[in-house]
Short mmCIF file of C-alpha atoms in Angstrom, two decimals:
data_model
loop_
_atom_site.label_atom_id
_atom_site.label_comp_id
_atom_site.label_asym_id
_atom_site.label_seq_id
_atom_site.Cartn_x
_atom_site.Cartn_y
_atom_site.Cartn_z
CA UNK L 1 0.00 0.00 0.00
CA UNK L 2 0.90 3.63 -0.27
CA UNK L 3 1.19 5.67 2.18
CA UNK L 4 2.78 9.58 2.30
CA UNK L 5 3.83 11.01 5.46
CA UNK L 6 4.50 14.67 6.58
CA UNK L 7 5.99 15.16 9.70
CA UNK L 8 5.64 19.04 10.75
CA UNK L 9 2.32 19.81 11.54
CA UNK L 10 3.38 23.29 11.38
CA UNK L 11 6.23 25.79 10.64
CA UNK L 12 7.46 29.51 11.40
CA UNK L 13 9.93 31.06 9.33
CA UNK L 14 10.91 34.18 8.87
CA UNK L 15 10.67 36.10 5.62
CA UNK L 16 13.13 35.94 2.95
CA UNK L 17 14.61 32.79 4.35
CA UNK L 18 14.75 29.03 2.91
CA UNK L 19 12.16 26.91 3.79
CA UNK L 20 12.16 23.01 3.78
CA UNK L 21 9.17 21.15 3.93
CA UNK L 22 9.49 17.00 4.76
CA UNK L 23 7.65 14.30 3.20
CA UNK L 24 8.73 10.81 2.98
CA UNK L 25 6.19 8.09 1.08
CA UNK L 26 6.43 4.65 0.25
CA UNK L 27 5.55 2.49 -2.56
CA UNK L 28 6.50 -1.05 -3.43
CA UNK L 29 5.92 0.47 -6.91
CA UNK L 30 9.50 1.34 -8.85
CA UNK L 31 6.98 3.70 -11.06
CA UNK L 32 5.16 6.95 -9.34
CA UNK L 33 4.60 10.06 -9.42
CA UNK L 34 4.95 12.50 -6.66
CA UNK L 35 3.19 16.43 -6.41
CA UNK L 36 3.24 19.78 -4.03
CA UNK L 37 0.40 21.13 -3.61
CA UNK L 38 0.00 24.53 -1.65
CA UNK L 39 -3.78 25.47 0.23
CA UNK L 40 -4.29 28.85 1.10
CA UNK L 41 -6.63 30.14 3.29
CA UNK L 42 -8.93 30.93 0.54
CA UNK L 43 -9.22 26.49 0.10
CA UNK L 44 -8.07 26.57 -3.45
CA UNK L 45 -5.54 24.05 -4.05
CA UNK L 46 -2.61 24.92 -6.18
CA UNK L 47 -0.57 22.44 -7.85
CA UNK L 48 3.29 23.47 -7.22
CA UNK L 49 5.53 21.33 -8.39
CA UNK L 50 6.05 16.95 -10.05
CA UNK L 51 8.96 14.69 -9.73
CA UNK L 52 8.56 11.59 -11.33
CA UNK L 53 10.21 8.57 -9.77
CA UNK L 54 12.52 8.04 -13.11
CA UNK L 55 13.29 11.85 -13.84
CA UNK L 56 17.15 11.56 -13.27
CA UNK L 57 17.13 15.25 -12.10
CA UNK L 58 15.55 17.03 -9.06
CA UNK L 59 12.25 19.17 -10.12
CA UNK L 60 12.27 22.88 -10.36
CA UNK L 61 9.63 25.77 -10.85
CA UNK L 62 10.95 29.68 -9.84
CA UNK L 63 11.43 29.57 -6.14
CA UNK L 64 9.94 26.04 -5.46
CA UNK L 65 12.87 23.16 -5.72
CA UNK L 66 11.94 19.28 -4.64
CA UNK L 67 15.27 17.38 -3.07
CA UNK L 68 14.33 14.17 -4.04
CA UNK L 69 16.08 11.44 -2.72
CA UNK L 70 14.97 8.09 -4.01
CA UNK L 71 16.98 5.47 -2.04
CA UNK L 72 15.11 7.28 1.33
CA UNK L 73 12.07 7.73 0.07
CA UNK L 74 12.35 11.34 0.58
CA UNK L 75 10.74 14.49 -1.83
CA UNK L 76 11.11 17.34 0.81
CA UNK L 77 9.89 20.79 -0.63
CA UNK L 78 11.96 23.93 -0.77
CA UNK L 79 11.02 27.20 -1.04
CA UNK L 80 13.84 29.44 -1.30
CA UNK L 81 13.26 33.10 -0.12
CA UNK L 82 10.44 32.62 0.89
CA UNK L 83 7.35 35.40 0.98
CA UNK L 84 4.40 36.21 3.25
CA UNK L 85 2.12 34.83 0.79
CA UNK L 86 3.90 31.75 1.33
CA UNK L 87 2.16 31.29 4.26
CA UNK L 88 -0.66 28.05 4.05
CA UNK L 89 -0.71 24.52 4.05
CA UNK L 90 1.10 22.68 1.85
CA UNK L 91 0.36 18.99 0.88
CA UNK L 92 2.92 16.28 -0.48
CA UNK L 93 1.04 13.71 -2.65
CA UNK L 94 1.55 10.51 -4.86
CA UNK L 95 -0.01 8.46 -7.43
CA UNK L 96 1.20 5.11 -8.11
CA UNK L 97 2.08 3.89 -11.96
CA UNK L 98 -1.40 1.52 -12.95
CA UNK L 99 -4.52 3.44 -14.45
CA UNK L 100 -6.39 2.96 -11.23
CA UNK L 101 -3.95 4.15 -8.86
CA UNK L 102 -5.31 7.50 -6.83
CA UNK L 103 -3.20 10.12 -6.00
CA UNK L 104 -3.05 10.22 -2.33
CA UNK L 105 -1.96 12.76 0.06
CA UNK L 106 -0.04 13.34 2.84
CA UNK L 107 -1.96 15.49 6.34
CA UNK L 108 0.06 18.37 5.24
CA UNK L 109 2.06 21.13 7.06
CA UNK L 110 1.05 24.73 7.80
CA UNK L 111 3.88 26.76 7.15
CA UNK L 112 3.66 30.65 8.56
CA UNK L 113 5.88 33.33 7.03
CA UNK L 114 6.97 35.68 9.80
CA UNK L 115 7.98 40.08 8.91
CA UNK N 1 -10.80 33.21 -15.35
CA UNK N 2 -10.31 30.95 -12.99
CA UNK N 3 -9.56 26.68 -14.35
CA UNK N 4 -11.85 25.49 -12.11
CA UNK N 5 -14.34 27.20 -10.75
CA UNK N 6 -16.86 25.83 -7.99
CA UNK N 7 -20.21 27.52 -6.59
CA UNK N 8 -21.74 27.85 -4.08
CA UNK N 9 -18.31 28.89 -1.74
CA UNK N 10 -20.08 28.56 1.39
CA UNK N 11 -23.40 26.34 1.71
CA UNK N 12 -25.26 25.67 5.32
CA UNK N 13 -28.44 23.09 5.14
CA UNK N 14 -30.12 21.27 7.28
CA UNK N 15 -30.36 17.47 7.77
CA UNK N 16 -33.55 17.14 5.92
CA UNK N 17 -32.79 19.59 2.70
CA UNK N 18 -31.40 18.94 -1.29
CA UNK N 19 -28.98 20.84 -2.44
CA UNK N 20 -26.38 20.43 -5.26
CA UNK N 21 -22.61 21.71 -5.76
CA UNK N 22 -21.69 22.73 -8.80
CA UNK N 23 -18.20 22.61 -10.54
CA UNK N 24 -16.92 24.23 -13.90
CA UNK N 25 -13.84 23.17 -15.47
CA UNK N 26 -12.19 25.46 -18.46
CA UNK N 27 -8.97 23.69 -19.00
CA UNK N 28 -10.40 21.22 -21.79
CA UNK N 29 -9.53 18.36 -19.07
CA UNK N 30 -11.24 15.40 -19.70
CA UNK N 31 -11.29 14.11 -15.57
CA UNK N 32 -13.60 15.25 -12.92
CA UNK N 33 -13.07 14.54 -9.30
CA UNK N 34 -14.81 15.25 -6.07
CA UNK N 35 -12.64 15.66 -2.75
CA UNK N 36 -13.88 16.14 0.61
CA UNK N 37 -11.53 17.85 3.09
CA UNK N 38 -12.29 17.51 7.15
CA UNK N 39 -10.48 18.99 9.49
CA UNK N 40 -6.95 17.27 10.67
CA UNK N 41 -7.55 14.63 7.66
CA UNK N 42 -5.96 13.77 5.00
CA UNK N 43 -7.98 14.85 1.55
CA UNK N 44 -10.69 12.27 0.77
CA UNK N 45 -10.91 10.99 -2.89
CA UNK N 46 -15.01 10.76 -3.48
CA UNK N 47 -16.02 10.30 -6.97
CA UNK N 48 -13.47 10.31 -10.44
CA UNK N 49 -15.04 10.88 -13.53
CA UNK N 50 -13.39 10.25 -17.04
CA UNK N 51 -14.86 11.00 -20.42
CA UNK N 52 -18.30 11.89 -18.37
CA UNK N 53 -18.00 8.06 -16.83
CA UNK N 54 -17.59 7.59 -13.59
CA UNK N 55 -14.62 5.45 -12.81
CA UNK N 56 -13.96 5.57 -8.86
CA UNK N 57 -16.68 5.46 -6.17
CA UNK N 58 -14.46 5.44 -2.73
CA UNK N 59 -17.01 3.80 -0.63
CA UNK N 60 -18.93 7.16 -0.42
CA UNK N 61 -22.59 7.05 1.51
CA UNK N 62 -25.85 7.57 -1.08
CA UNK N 63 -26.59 10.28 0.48
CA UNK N 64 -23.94 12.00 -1.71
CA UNK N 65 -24.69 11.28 -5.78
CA UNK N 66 -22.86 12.66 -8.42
CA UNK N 67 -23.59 14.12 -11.85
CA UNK N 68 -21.34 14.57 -14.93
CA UNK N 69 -23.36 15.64 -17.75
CA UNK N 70 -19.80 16.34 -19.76
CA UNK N 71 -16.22 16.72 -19.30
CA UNK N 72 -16.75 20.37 -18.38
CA UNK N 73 -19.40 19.83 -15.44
CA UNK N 74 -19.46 18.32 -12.35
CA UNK N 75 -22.55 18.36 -9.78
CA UNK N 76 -22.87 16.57 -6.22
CA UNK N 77 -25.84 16.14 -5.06
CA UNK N 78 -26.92 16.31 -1.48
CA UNK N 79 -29.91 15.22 0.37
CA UNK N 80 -30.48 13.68 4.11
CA UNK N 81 -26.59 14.65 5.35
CA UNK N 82 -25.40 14.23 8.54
CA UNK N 83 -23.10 16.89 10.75
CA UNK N 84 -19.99 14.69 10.31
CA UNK N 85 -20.54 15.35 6.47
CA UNK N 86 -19.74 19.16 7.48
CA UNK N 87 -16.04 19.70 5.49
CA UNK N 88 -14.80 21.42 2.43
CA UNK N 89 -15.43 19.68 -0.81
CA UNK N 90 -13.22 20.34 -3.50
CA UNK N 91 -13.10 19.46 -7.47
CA UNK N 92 -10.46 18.91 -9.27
CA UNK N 93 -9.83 17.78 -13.16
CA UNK N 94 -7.30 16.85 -15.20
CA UNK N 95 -6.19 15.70 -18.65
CA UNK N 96 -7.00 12.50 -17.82
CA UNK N 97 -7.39 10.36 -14.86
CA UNK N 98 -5.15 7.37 -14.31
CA UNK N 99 -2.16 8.98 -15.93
CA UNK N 100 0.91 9.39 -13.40
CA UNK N 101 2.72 12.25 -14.23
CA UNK N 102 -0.53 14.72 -14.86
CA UNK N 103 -1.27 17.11 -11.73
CA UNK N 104 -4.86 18.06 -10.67
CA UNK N 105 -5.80 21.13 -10.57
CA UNK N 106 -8.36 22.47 -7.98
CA UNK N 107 -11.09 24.95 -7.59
CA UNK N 108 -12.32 26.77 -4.69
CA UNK N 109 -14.36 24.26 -2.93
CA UNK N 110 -17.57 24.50 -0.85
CA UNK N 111 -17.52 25.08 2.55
CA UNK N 112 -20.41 22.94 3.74
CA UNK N 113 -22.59 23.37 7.04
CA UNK N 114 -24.72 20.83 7.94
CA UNK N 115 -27.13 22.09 10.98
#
């Protein structure tokens, strides 16, 4: 079974630093997918950032960056100077390789961005 | 324009009323989904529809039935909830469901109240 797990229930940072956010899964699948998704307070659900389990390099869009580390079953999110508007809750999620696989997600983190 | 956009935001009913959510998708995606989000869960796949068929019912009570009339629309009916069904319910579509590497994107959601 699949199963994604995120740690920090919540985070303070302070603006304009780097920001880490942990998730570890696991999959007895060598194929999957894995997504960051970011929740403001508003409930939309934005779709940050994919890594695919084969992609030999680590995914990047702007300021979002995944270290994905396949051996430890590790695809911790990093925001890198980060903003106020950064603050919500962000959401680590996977979907396994076979058409009826559902992406599942992790409980998420809150992460607040302090002045 | 929003991608996905999802109406009513906010809905409060009673036990004994029918209501329906409604969710419009602009991204020529050819996947629907219905999420339901509770507080200190993880996100709850409901319903997946693909090419207006519904492919995924995740155990979900009759009291919740949905609608796709096509790719672009997505309804969910309610009628006879319970207060534990009080949550944010989300949509979500995509190119197409069951493919790994394709994120979903979200609307909104409905913040539901049941009395």
């Amino acid at each position: 079974a699949q199963k994604i797990t995120q740690t920090q229930p919540g985070m303070f940072v302070q603006e304009k630093e780097a920001v880490t956010l942990d998730c570890t899964y696991d999959t007895s699948d060598p194929s999957y997918g894995l997504f960051w998704y970011k929740q403001p307070s508003s409930g939309e659900m934005i779709f940050l950032i994919y890594q695919g389990s084969y992609d030999q390099q680590n995914a990047t869009e702007g300021r979002y960056s995944l270290n994905f580390q396949k051996a430890r079953k590790s695809a911790n999110l990093v925001i890198s100077a980060s903003q106020l508007g950064d603050s919500a809750m962000y959401f680590c999620a996977m979907r396994g390789p076979n058409r009826d696989d559902k992406i599942i997600f992790g409980k998420g983190t809150r992460l607040h961005i302090l002045p | 324009e929003t991608g996905v956009t999802q109406t009513p935001r906010h809905l409060v009913m009673g036990m004994t009323n029918k209501k329906s959510l409604k969710c419009e998708q602009h991204l020529g995606h050819n996947a629907m989904y219905w999420y339901k989000q509770s507080a200190k869960k993880p996100l709850e796949l409901m319903f997946v529809y693909n090419f207006k068929e519904q492919t995924e019912n995740n155990s979900v009570p009759s009291r919740f039935s949905p609608e796709c009339p096509n790719s672009s629309h997505l309804f969910l009916h309610l009628h006879t909830l319970q207060p534990e069904d009080s949550a944010l319910y989300l949509c979500a579509s995509s190119q197409e469901a069951g493919v790994r590497n394709q994120p979903q994107h979200f609307g909104d959601g409905t913040r539901l109240s049941i009395l």
